[in-house]
Coordinates of C-alpha atoms in Angstrom, one line a residue:
M1 CA -159.9 -62.3 145.8
D2 CA -162.4 -59.6 146.8
I3 CA -160.6 -56.5 148.0
H4 CA -163.8 -55.3 149.7
A5 CA -164.1 -58.6 151.7
P6 CA -163.0 -58.6 155.4
L7 CA -159.4 -59.4 156.3
A8 CA -160.7 -62.2 158.6
N9 CA -161.9 -64.1 155.5
Y10 CA -158.3 -64.5 154.3
L11 CA -156.4 -65.2 157.4
P12 CA -155.4 -68.8 158.2
A13 CA -158.2 -70.8 159.8
D14 CA -156.1 -71.8 162.8
W15 CA -155.4 -68.1 163.7
H16 CA -157.5 -67.1 166.7
Q17 CA -158.3 -63.6 165.4
S18 CA -159.1 -60.7 167.6
S19 CA -162.8 -60.2 168.1
M20 CA -162.1 -56.6 167.0
L21 CA -160.9 -57.8 163.6
I22 CA -163.9 -60.1 163.2
N23 CA -166.6 -57.7 164.5
T24 CA -165.5 -54.6 162.7
E25 CA -164.3 -56.4 159.6
P26 CA -161.6 -54.1 158.1
S27 CA -161.4 -55.0 154.4
L28 CA -158.3 -55.7 152.3
L29 CA -158.9 -52.4 150.6
R30 CA -158.9 -50.5 153.9
L31 CA -155.6 -52.3 154.8
L32 CA -154.1 -51.2 151.4
N33 CA -155.2 -47.6 152.0
H34 CA -154.1 -47.5 155.7
E35 CA -157.8 -47.0 156.7
A36 CA -158.3 -50.2 158.7
D37 CA -157.5 -48.4 162.0
I38 CA -155.1 -51.2 163.0
P39 CA -152.2 -49.9 165.2
R40 CA -149.0 -49.0 163.5
L41 CA -146.8 -51.5 165.3
P42 CA -147.2 -54.9 167.0
T43 CA -146.9 -54.8 170.7
N44 CA -144.6 -57.8 170.8
L45 CA -141.6 -56.3 168.9
S46 CA -138.1 -56.8 170.3
D47 CA -136.2 -54.1 172.2
N48 CA -133.7 -53.9 169.4
T49 CA -133.8 -50.2 168.5
R50 CA -131.7 -50.7 165.4
D51 CA -134.0 -53.3 163.9
P52 CA -137.1 -54.1 166.0
Y53 CA -138.3 -56.6 163.3
A54 CA -135.1 -58.6 163.4
G55 CA -136.2 -62.2 164.0
Y56 CA -139.9 -61.3 164.1
S57 CA -141.7 -64.4 163.1
K58 CA -145.1 -65.3 161.6
E59 CA -145.9 -67.1 164.8
Q60 CA -145.3 -63.8 166.7
L61 CA -147.6 -62.1 164.2
R62 CA -150.3 -64.8 164.8
E63 CA -150.0 -64.3 168.6
E64 CA -150.3 -60.5 168.1
S65 CA -153.4 -60.9 166.0
V66 CA -155.3 -62.1 169.1
H67 CA -154.6 -58.8 170.9
I68 CA -155.2 -56.2 168.2
R69 CA -157.4 -53.3 169.3
L70 CA -158.4 -51.0 166.6
I71 CA -157.7 -47.3 166.9
G72 CA -161.3 -46.4 165.7
P73 CA -163.9 -47.6 163.2
P74 CA -162.3 -48.7 159.9
G75 CA -162.5 -46.1 157.2
E76 CA -162.8 -42.9 159.3
Q77 CA -159.2 -41.9 159.3
K78 CA -155.8 -42.9 157.8
H79 CA -153.3 -44.5 160.1
Y80 CA -150.1 -45.9 158.7
S81 CA -149.8 -49.5 159.9
N82 CA -146.8 -51.8 159.5
L83 CA -148.9 -54.3 161.5
G84 CA -151.8 -54.0 158.9
Y85 CA -149.4 -54.6 156.0
A86 CA -147.9 -57.7 157.8
L87 CA -151.5 -59.1 158.1
L88 CA -152.1 -58.2 154.5
G89 CA -149.0 -60.3 153.6
V90 CA -150.4 -63.3 155.5
A91 CA -153.7 -62.9 153.6
I92 CA -151.8 -62.8 150.3
E93 CA -150.0 -66.0 151.3
E94 CA -153.4 -67.7 152.1
I95 CA -154.9 -66.6 148.8
E96 CA -152.0 -67.6 146.6
G97 CA -151.1 -70.8 148.6
E98 CA -147.4 -70.0 148.8
A99 CA -144.9 -67.8 150.7
L100 CA -145.0 -64.1 150.1
E101 CA -141.5 -64.0 148.7
A102 CA -142.5 -66.5 146.0
V103 CA -145.6 -64.5 145.2
F104 CA -143.7 -61.3 144.8
S105 CA -141.0 -63.0 142.7
A106 CA -143.7 -64.4 140.4
W107 CA -145.3 -61.0 140.1
V108 CA -142.1 -59.3 139.2
E109 CA -140.9 -61.8 136.6

């Protein structure tokens, strides 16, 4: 894994990624540092104010990835992004070839 490589290199091939993600190529390192300029939250969260992520699926994240519009050019400012970390989780699953929970469990053991 190259942390300087674009996120788009590590997302599943069947995901129709936002042209913004492909053209600006925020890297894994920028995601880790909250410098990818990806919005803080997905636009397709539930109205559940207590837990808006309850039931949020990987499929919903894939659908959201098509519509992402960056806040600005990656690397110019820090913007905390739950959405960016969710995409980073998908990238880790692709790199490791297994579910994120299994990857984290193996790292902790």
